[in-house]
C-alpha cells in the first residue's frame, strides 16, 4: 500500500530563496499552460493533453532563462497534475481548474532523486534541508511534495510504498452508528458522547483584532503582508491549540477516529451537506470550527487501511424523527427539542442517541440489500463489504413504517430482525 509521512522542514535563508524561486516557477508554468489550454479550446473547440503541454517546456526554458533554476522534473509533474485536474473535472469530481496565486498555499513535487537521512532531506538544486525525521525510510519513495503554508512554515509529504497488501474486510466485529452534532461532537449508538472542544472561542477575539488590522492596511503594501501573516498565525494557533490535556484539535480528531476504528467493524454516518449547512448564518461559525469533514475523512481512510467498512447513509434519511421502536416518524422536530416522546408507543427518545441507532440500522439494512448477510451471535459477523455510500431514498422509512425490499433474501431479513431486536 501507499503511505504518506509528513515532515517539518527548517530552511536557511539561501534555501528559502531557492524554494521561493521554485514555487514561483512552477506556479507560473501552471498558469501559463492553463491559459494556453483555455485559449486553444476557445479557438479550436479542443483542449491540449498533458503530453502536448509537456513538450513546450524545452522551448519555454530557452525563452525564459530563470526557468532553468528549478529542477526539470518538477515542471513535468506540474503538467501531469494539470492533466489530472482536467480529467477530474471532466468526470465531475472537482470544479474547473483555477489559476494559482502567490498568496495561497505553495507546493512543488519531486518525483525522484530525493534522499532522506537522519536529520536532512536532500532536494535537487536546493541542497540538504534540515528536517525532523522520526522514522527511517527504507521503503521505495514515490514522490515528495514540499509545501509552504500561510504562516511561512515548510513541510515535506513523503509518499512511499510500504510493501504491504491492502487487507481484506474482516469477518467479525461490531457495527456502530455515529450522529455528528454541535452540542456533542459525536454521539454513538452505544450511548457514548464526545464533547465538542469549542477551541475557536478562546482565540476569537484575537482573530477579530488581527483581521481588523489587516483590513486597514493598503493592498500591495509590505505592512499588509505582515498583517496577513499575523492572521495566518492565529489560524494556525487555532488549528494546533491545546484541547484538554496536551491534545491539539487534530490530535483530538485523530485519537477519536482511531478509537472508533479500533473498536468497531462497521462505521455508519450520515452523508452531511456541510457546504449547504454553512448557508445558515446562525450556525455557520459553529459548523465551520467543529471539523466534521476532517473527521469523516480520517474515519474513512483509517477504516480502509484496517480492512473495515465505512458506510454513509443518505443525508435526507430522517434519523432524528424516526422512532427506533415502531419505525414511525414525527411530523416536525425543531433543533431545540432534545428529548421527545412518541405518542403511539409512548417511548421517550434522546434525539442524538436514537439518531445514531437509526443510522446504524439503516447502514446494516443497506448491507443486506447489497448481499452482505448480517448474523447475530454476540457480535455481528460480516462476510464482505464496501465503502460505497448507502444512498437509497426509495427504500427509506416512512410514516407507515419500513418498506420491505424484494431484493433482500429471507435469511438476511431474519438476521436483520435478530440484530434489530438486539439493538433495542
PDB file of N, CA, C and O in Angstrom, residues 60 188 263:
ATOM      1  N   UNK A  60      10.177  26.843 -23.643  1.00  0.00           N
ATOM      2  CA  UNK A  60       9.971  27.887 -22.635  1.00  0.00           C
ATOM      3  C   UNK A  60      11.255  28.160 -21.866  1.00  0.00           C
ATOM      4  O   UNK A  60      11.518  29.309 -21.470  1.00  0.00           O
ATOM      5  N   UNK A 188     -22.627   8.107  19.695  1.00  0.00           N
ATOM      6  CA  UNK A 188     -22.627   6.794  19.073  1.00  0.00           C
ATOM      7  C   UNK A 188     -23.852   5.996  19.488  1.00  0.00           C
ATOM      8  O   UNK A 188     -24.545   6.327  20.450  1.00  0.00           O
ATOM      9  N   UNK A 263     -12.326  -0.169  17.671  1.00  0.00           N
ATOM     10  CA  UNK A 263     -13.342  -0.870  18.452  1.00  0.00           C
ATOM     11  C   UNK A 263     -14.501  -1.392  17.626  1.00  0.00           C
ATOM     12  O   UNK A 263     -15.324  -2.148  18.150  1.00  0.00           O
TER      13      UNK A 263
END
